[in-house]
Amino acid sequence: MSVAGGTMRGMEITVRSEATGRRQPELSTLWATASAEGTDRAVARQQVTAVMQELVASLDELGASRPDAVHSRVVAPLATRTWQPWGEDGQKQDPRHEVTGRVRVQLTDLEALTDLTTAWSARDEVSLQSPTWSLTDEGQRALHAEVTRD
């Protein structure tokens, strides 16, 4: 280390800090899964496709009636799973097929979240995950600016 002109060359100091800020969530993220199972894969696929079309139509209706309510949505491709069950007598049974479809929607409107969860959870073939809460990118930047100084 050398001290020249009042500065220390060859040394660095690393400073880490933590800041905490609180804001109300701006987004709720909801995952809905539609599923059907049976011995006929095509029938299960048709059932899930019909349910997924209805879920997407309800999002279209929501977007038309409350344009700012839906921040984003993702409709995942259908997934299939097949397995070979065996009977208690040791004999093969017909293969079983499960088809699932998933929708993720981010909402900015708590009333819209309530409406969707009420409607979608009433369906036997739809399961919902608990919503998660977050800030928009803009909200995250604003909160960061509030709690930190450069």
PDB file of C-alpha atoms in Angstrom:
ATOM      1  CA  MET A   1       0.000   0.000   0.000  1.00  0.00           C
ATOM      2  CA  SER A   2       1.232   3.425  -0.811  1.00  0.00           C
ATOM      3  CA  VAL A   3      -0.073   6.763   0.284  1.00  0.00           C
ATOM      4  CA  ALA A   4       0.391   9.370  -2.382  1.00  0.00           C
ATOM      5  CA  GLY A   5      -1.202  12.756  -2.346  1.00  0.00           C
ATOM      6  CA  GLY A   6      -3.607  11.810   0.449  1.00  0.00           C
ATOM      7  CA  THR A   7      -5.104   8.715  -1.298  1.00  0.00           C
ATOM      8  CA  MET A   8      -4.512   5.058  -0.596  1.00  0.00           C
ATOM      9  CA  ARG A   9      -3.756   3.117  -3.725  1.00  0.00           C
ATOM     10  CA  GLY A  10      -4.294  -0.616  -3.986  1.00  0.00           C
ATOM     11  CA  MET A  11      -7.091  -0.705  -1.405  1.00  0.00           C
ATOM     12  CA  GLU A  12     -10.826  -1.077  -1.832  1.00  0.00           C
ATOM     13  CA  ILE A  13     -13.630  -1.089   0.670  1.00  0.00           C
ATOM     14  CA  THR A  14     -16.850  -2.967  -0.031  1.00  0.00           C
ATOM     15  CA  VAL A  15     -19.998  -1.671   1.627  1.00  0.00           C
ATOM     16  CA  ARG A  16     -23.187  -3.681   1.725  1.00  0.00           C
ATOM     17  CA  SER A  17     -26.425  -2.391   3.099  1.00  0.00           C
ATOM     18  CA  GLU A  18     -30.045  -3.321   3.409  1.00  0.00           C
ATOM     19  CA  ALA A  19     -33.117  -1.145   3.214  1.00  0.00           C
ATOM     20  CA  THR A  20     -36.734  -1.870   3.944  1.00  0.00           C
ATOM     21  CA  GLY A  21     -39.764  -0.164   2.517  1.00  0.00           C
ATOM     22  CA  ARG A  22     -43.433  -1.010   2.537  1.00  0.00           C
ATOM     23  CA  ARG A  23     -46.067  -0.574  -0.132  1.00  0.00           C
ATOM     24  CA  GLN A  24     -49.404  -2.102  -0.885  1.00  0.00           C
ATOM     25  CA  PRO A  25     -49.161  -4.747  -3.615  1.00  0.00           C
ATOM     26  CA  GLU A  26     -50.007  -3.534  -7.096  1.00  0.00           C
ATOM     27  CA  LEU A  27     -50.376  -6.939  -8.757  1.00  0.00           C
ATOM     28  CA  SER A  28     -51.966 -10.228  -7.815  1.00  0.00           C
ATOM     29  CA  THR A  29     -50.865 -13.277  -9.773  1.00  0.00           C
ATOM     30  CA  LEU A  30     -53.303 -16.164 -10.046  1.00  0.00           C
ATOM     31  CA  TRP A  31     -52.649 -19.596 -11.566  1.00  0.00           C
ATOM     32  CA  ALA A  32     -55.593 -21.719 -12.686  1.00  0.00           C
ATOM     33  CA  THR A  33     -55.212 -25.333 -13.805  1.00  0.00           C
ATOM     34  CA  ALA A  34     -57.869 -27.205 -15.759  1.00  0.00           C
ATOM     35  CA  SER A  35     -57.576 -30.989 -15.860  1.00  0.00           C
ATOM     36  CA  ALA A  36     -59.357 -34.092 -17.058  1.00  0.00           C
ATOM     37  CA  GLU A  37     -58.488 -37.758 -16.770  1.00  0.00           C
ATOM     38  CA  GLY A  38     -59.731 -40.891 -18.441  1.00  0.00           C
ATOM     39  CA  THR A  39     -58.975 -43.854 -20.682  1.00  0.00           C
ATOM     40  CA  ASP A  40     -59.506 -41.819 -23.868  1.00  0.00           C
ATOM     41  CA  ARG A  41     -56.824 -39.173 -24.324  1.00  0.00           C
ATOM     42  CA  ALA A  42     -58.752 -37.372 -27.091  1.00  0.00           C
ATOM     43  CA  VAL A  43     -61.827 -36.975 -24.891  1.00  0.00           C
ATOM     44  CA  ALA A  44     -59.746 -35.646 -21.991  1.00  0.00           C
ATOM     45  CA  ARG A  45     -58.015 -33.195 -24.367  1.00  0.00           C
ATOM     46  CA  GLN A  46     -61.376 -31.980 -25.701  1.00  0.00           C
ATOM     47  CA  GLN A  47     -62.694 -31.466 -22.171  1.00  0.00           C
ATOM     48  CA  VAL A  48     -59.672 -29.433 -21.078  1.00  0.00           C
ATOM     49  CA  THR A  49     -59.626 -27.448 -24.325  1.00  0.00           C
ATOM     50  CA  ALA A  50     -63.267 -26.463 -23.781  1.00  0.00           C
ATOM     51  CA  VAL A  51     -62.588 -25.363 -20.190  1.00  0.00           C
ATOM     52  CA  MET A  52     -59.481 -23.421 -21.216  1.00  0.00           C
ATOM     53  CA  GLN A  53     -61.451 -21.630 -23.933  1.00  0.00           C
ATOM     54  CA  GLU A  54     -64.016 -20.623 -21.320  1.00  0.00           C
ATOM     55  CA  LEU A  55     -61.319 -19.354 -18.932  1.00  0.00           C
ATOM     56  CA  VAL A  56     -59.724 -17.295 -21.702  1.00  0.00           C
ATOM     57  CA  ALA A  57     -63.150 -15.967 -22.748  1.00  0.00           C
ATOM     58  CA  SER A  58     -63.757 -14.813 -19.170  1.00  0.00           C
ATOM     59  CA  LEU A  59     -60.435 -12.944 -19.260  1.00  0.00           C
ATOM     60  CA  ASP A  60     -61.441 -11.371 -22.591  1.00  0.00           C
ATOM     61  CA  GLU A  61     -64.739 -10.257 -21.032  1.00  0.00           C
ATOM     62  CA  LEU A  62     -62.939  -8.850 -18.012  1.00  0.00           C
ATOM     63  CA  GLY A  63     -60.523  -6.958 -20.264  1.00  0.00           C
ATOM     64  CA  ALA A  64     -63.436  -5.506 -22.241  1.00  0.00           C
ATOM     65  CA  SER A  65     -65.367  -4.382 -19.150  1.00  0.00           C
ATOM     66  CA  ARG A  66     -62.357  -3.239 -17.081  1.00  0.00           C
ATOM     67  CA  PRO A  67     -59.447  -2.575 -19.467  1.00  0.00           C
ATOM     68  CA  ASP A  68     -56.898  -1.808 -16.730  1.00  0.00           C
ATOM     69  CA  ALA A  69     -57.723  -4.859 -14.592  1.00  0.00           C
ATOM     70  CA  VAL A  70     -55.595  -7.404 -16.498  1.00  0.00           C
ATOM     71  CA  HIS A  71     -51.890  -6.553 -16.409  1.00  0.00           C
ATOM     72  CA  SER A  72     -50.802  -9.702 -18.258  1.00  0.00           C
ATOM     73  CA  ARG A  73     -51.870 -13.253 -18.982  1.00  0.00           C
ATOM     74  CA  VAL A  74     -50.180 -16.412 -20.158  1.00  0.00           C
ATOM     75  CA  VAL A  75     -51.946 -19.495 -21.479  1.00  0.00           C
ATOM     76  CA  ALA A  76     -49.614 -22.478 -21.353  1.00  0.00           C
ATOM     77  CA  PRO A  77     -49.836 -25.318 -23.876  1.00  0.00           C
ATOM     78  CA  LEU A  78     -51.725 -28.419 -22.818  1.00  0.00           C
ATOM     79  CA  ALA A  79     -49.688 -31.105 -21.109  1.00  0.00           C
ATOM     80  CA  THR A  80     -50.459 -34.818 -21.098  1.00  0.00           C
ATOM     81  CA  ARG A  81     -49.445 -37.648 -18.829  1.00  0.00           C
ATOM     82  CA  THR A  82     -50.137 -41.332 -19.386  1.00  0.00           C
ATOM     83  CA  TRP A  83     -49.647 -44.270 -17.038  1.00  0.00           C
ATOM     84  CA  GLN A  84     -50.391 -47.972 -16.962  1.00  0.00           C
ATOM     85  CA  PRO A  85     -52.531 -49.050 -14.002  1.00  0.00           C
ATOM     86  CA  TRP A  86     -52.637 -52.622 -12.743  1.00  0.00           C
ATOM     87  CA  GLY A  87     -55.634 -54.287 -11.128  1.00  0.00           C
ATOM     88  CA  GLU A  88     -55.624 -56.022  -7.768  1.00  0.00           C
ATOM     89  CA  ASP A  89     -55.554 -59.314  -9.684  1.00  0.00           C
ATOM     90  CA  GLY A  90     -52.226 -58.342 -11.304  1.00  0.00           C
ATOM     91  CA  GLN A  91     -53.747 -57.743 -14.732  1.00  0.00           C
ATOM     92  CA  LYS A  92     -53.066 -54.665 -16.834  1.00  0.00           C
ATOM     93  CA  GLN A  93     -55.919 -52.205 -17.007  1.00  0.00           C
ATOM     94  CA  ASP A  94     -56.559 -49.688 -19.747  1.00  0.00           C
ATOM     95  CA  PRO A  95     -53.979 -46.891 -19.825  1.00  0.00           C
ATOM     96  CA  ARG A  96     -55.049 -43.671 -18.077  1.00  0.00           C
ATOM     97  CA  HIS A  97     -54.460 -40.244 -19.562  1.00  0.00           C
ATOM     98  CA  GLU A  98     -54.450 -36.900 -17.783  1.00  0.00           C
ATOM     99  CA  VAL A  99     -54.548 -33.632 -19.716  1.00  0.00           C
ATOM    100  CA  THR A 100     -53.900 -30.295 -18.008  1.00  0.00           C
ATOM    101  CA  GLY A 101     -53.924 -26.697 -19.126  1.00  0.00           C
ATOM    102  CA  ARG A 102     -52.722 -23.677 -17.151  1.00  0.00           C
ATOM    103  CA  VAL A 103     -53.512 -19.978 -17.204  1.00  0.00           C
ATOM    104  CA  ARG A 104     -51.543 -17.328 -15.320  1.00  0.00           C
ATOM    105  CA  VAL A 105     -53.126 -13.916 -14.980  1.00  0.00           C
ATOM    106  CA  GLN A 106     -51.734 -10.812 -13.300  1.00  0.00           C
ATOM    107  CA  LEU A 107     -54.416  -8.433 -12.097  1.00  0.00           C
ATOM    108  CA  THR A 108     -54.289  -4.853 -10.884  1.00  0.00           C
ATOM    109  CA  ASP A 109     -57.829  -4.912  -9.518  1.00  0.00           C
ATOM    110  CA  LEU A 110     -58.730  -6.718  -6.285  1.00  0.00           C
ATOM    111  CA  GLU A 111     -62.405  -6.866  -7.251  1.00  0.00           C
ATOM    112  CA  ALA A 112     -61.438  -8.575 -10.525  1.00  0.00           C
ATOM    113  CA  LEU A 113     -59.396 -11.124  -8.550  1.00  0.00           C
ATOM    114  CA  THR A 114     -62.412 -11.800  -6.335  1.00  0.00           C
ATOM    115  CA  ASP A 115     -64.694 -12.198  -9.340  1.00  0.00           C
ATOM    116  CA  LEU A 116     -62.325 -14.599 -11.125  1.00  0.00           C
ATOM    117  CA  THR A 117     -61.590 -16.750  -8.096  1.00  0.00           C
ATOM    118  CA  THR A 118     -65.293 -16.997  -7.269  1.00  0.00           C
ATOM    119  CA  ALA A 119     -66.248 -18.032 -10.808  1.00  0.00           C
ATOM    120  CA  TRP A 120     -63.292 -20.305 -11.512  1.00  0.00           C
ATOM    121  CA  SER A 121     -63.248 -22.075  -8.133  1.00  0.00           C
ATOM    122  CA  ALA A 122     -66.886 -23.133  -8.629  1.00  0.00           C
ATOM    123  CA  ARG A 123     -65.780 -25.452 -11.434  1.00  0.00           C
ATOM    124  CA  ASP A 124     -64.893 -29.052 -10.557  1.00  0.00           C
ATOM    125  CA  GLU A 125     -62.280 -29.316 -13.307  1.00  0.00           C
ATOM    126  CA  VAL A 126     -60.413 -26.136 -12.263  1.00  0.00           C
ATOM    127  CA  SER A 127     -58.012 -25.775  -9.372  1.00  0.00           C
ATOM    128  CA  LEU A 128     -56.545 -22.471  -8.239  1.00  0.00           C
ATOM    129  CA  GLN A 129     -53.316 -21.661  -6.472  1.00  0.00           C
ATOM    130  CA  SER A 130     -53.382 -18.981  -3.814  1.00  0.00           C
ATOM    131  CA  PRO A 131     -52.614 -15.621  -5.384  1.00  0.00           C
ATOM    132  CA  THR A 132     -49.197 -14.092  -4.952  1.00  0.00           C
ATOM    133  CA  TRP A 133     -48.657 -10.372  -4.547  1.00  0.00           C
ATOM    134  CA  SER A 134     -46.049  -8.086  -6.082  1.00  0.00           C
ATOM    135  CA  LEU A 135     -45.247  -4.625  -7.376  1.00  0.00           C
ATOM    136  CA  THR A 136     -45.118  -3.543 -10.981  1.00  0.00           C
ATOM    137  CA  ASP A 137     -41.648  -2.819 -12.393  1.00  0.00           C
ATOM    138  CA  GLU A 138     -42.380   0.883 -12.020  1.00  0.00           C
ATOM    139  CA  GLY A 139     -43.506   0.387  -8.423  1.00  0.00           C
ATOM    140  CA  GLN A 140     -40.331  -1.566  -7.626  1.00  0.00           C
ATOM    141  CA  ARG A 141     -38.159   1.199  -9.070  1.00  0.00           C
ATOM    142  CA  ALA A 142     -40.059   3.861  -7.118  1.00  0.00           C
ATOM    143  CA  LEU A 143     -39.757   1.913  -3.854  1.00  0.00           C
ATOM    144  CA  HIS A 144     -36.055   1.340  -4.464  1.00  0.00           C
ATOM    145  CA  ALA A 145     -35.559   5.072  -5.027  1.00  0.00           C
ATOM    146  CA  GLU A 146     -37.423   5.845  -1.783  1.00  0.00           C
ATOM    147  CA  VAL A 147     -35.329   3.593   0.433  1.00  0.00           C
ATOM    148  CA  THR A 148     -31.868   3.991  -1.064  1.00  0.00           C
ATOM    149  CA  ARG A 149     -29.545   6.824  -1.838  1.00  0.00           C
ATOM    150  CA  ASP A 150     -26.833   6.743  -4.459  1.00  0.00           C
TER     151      ASP A 150
END
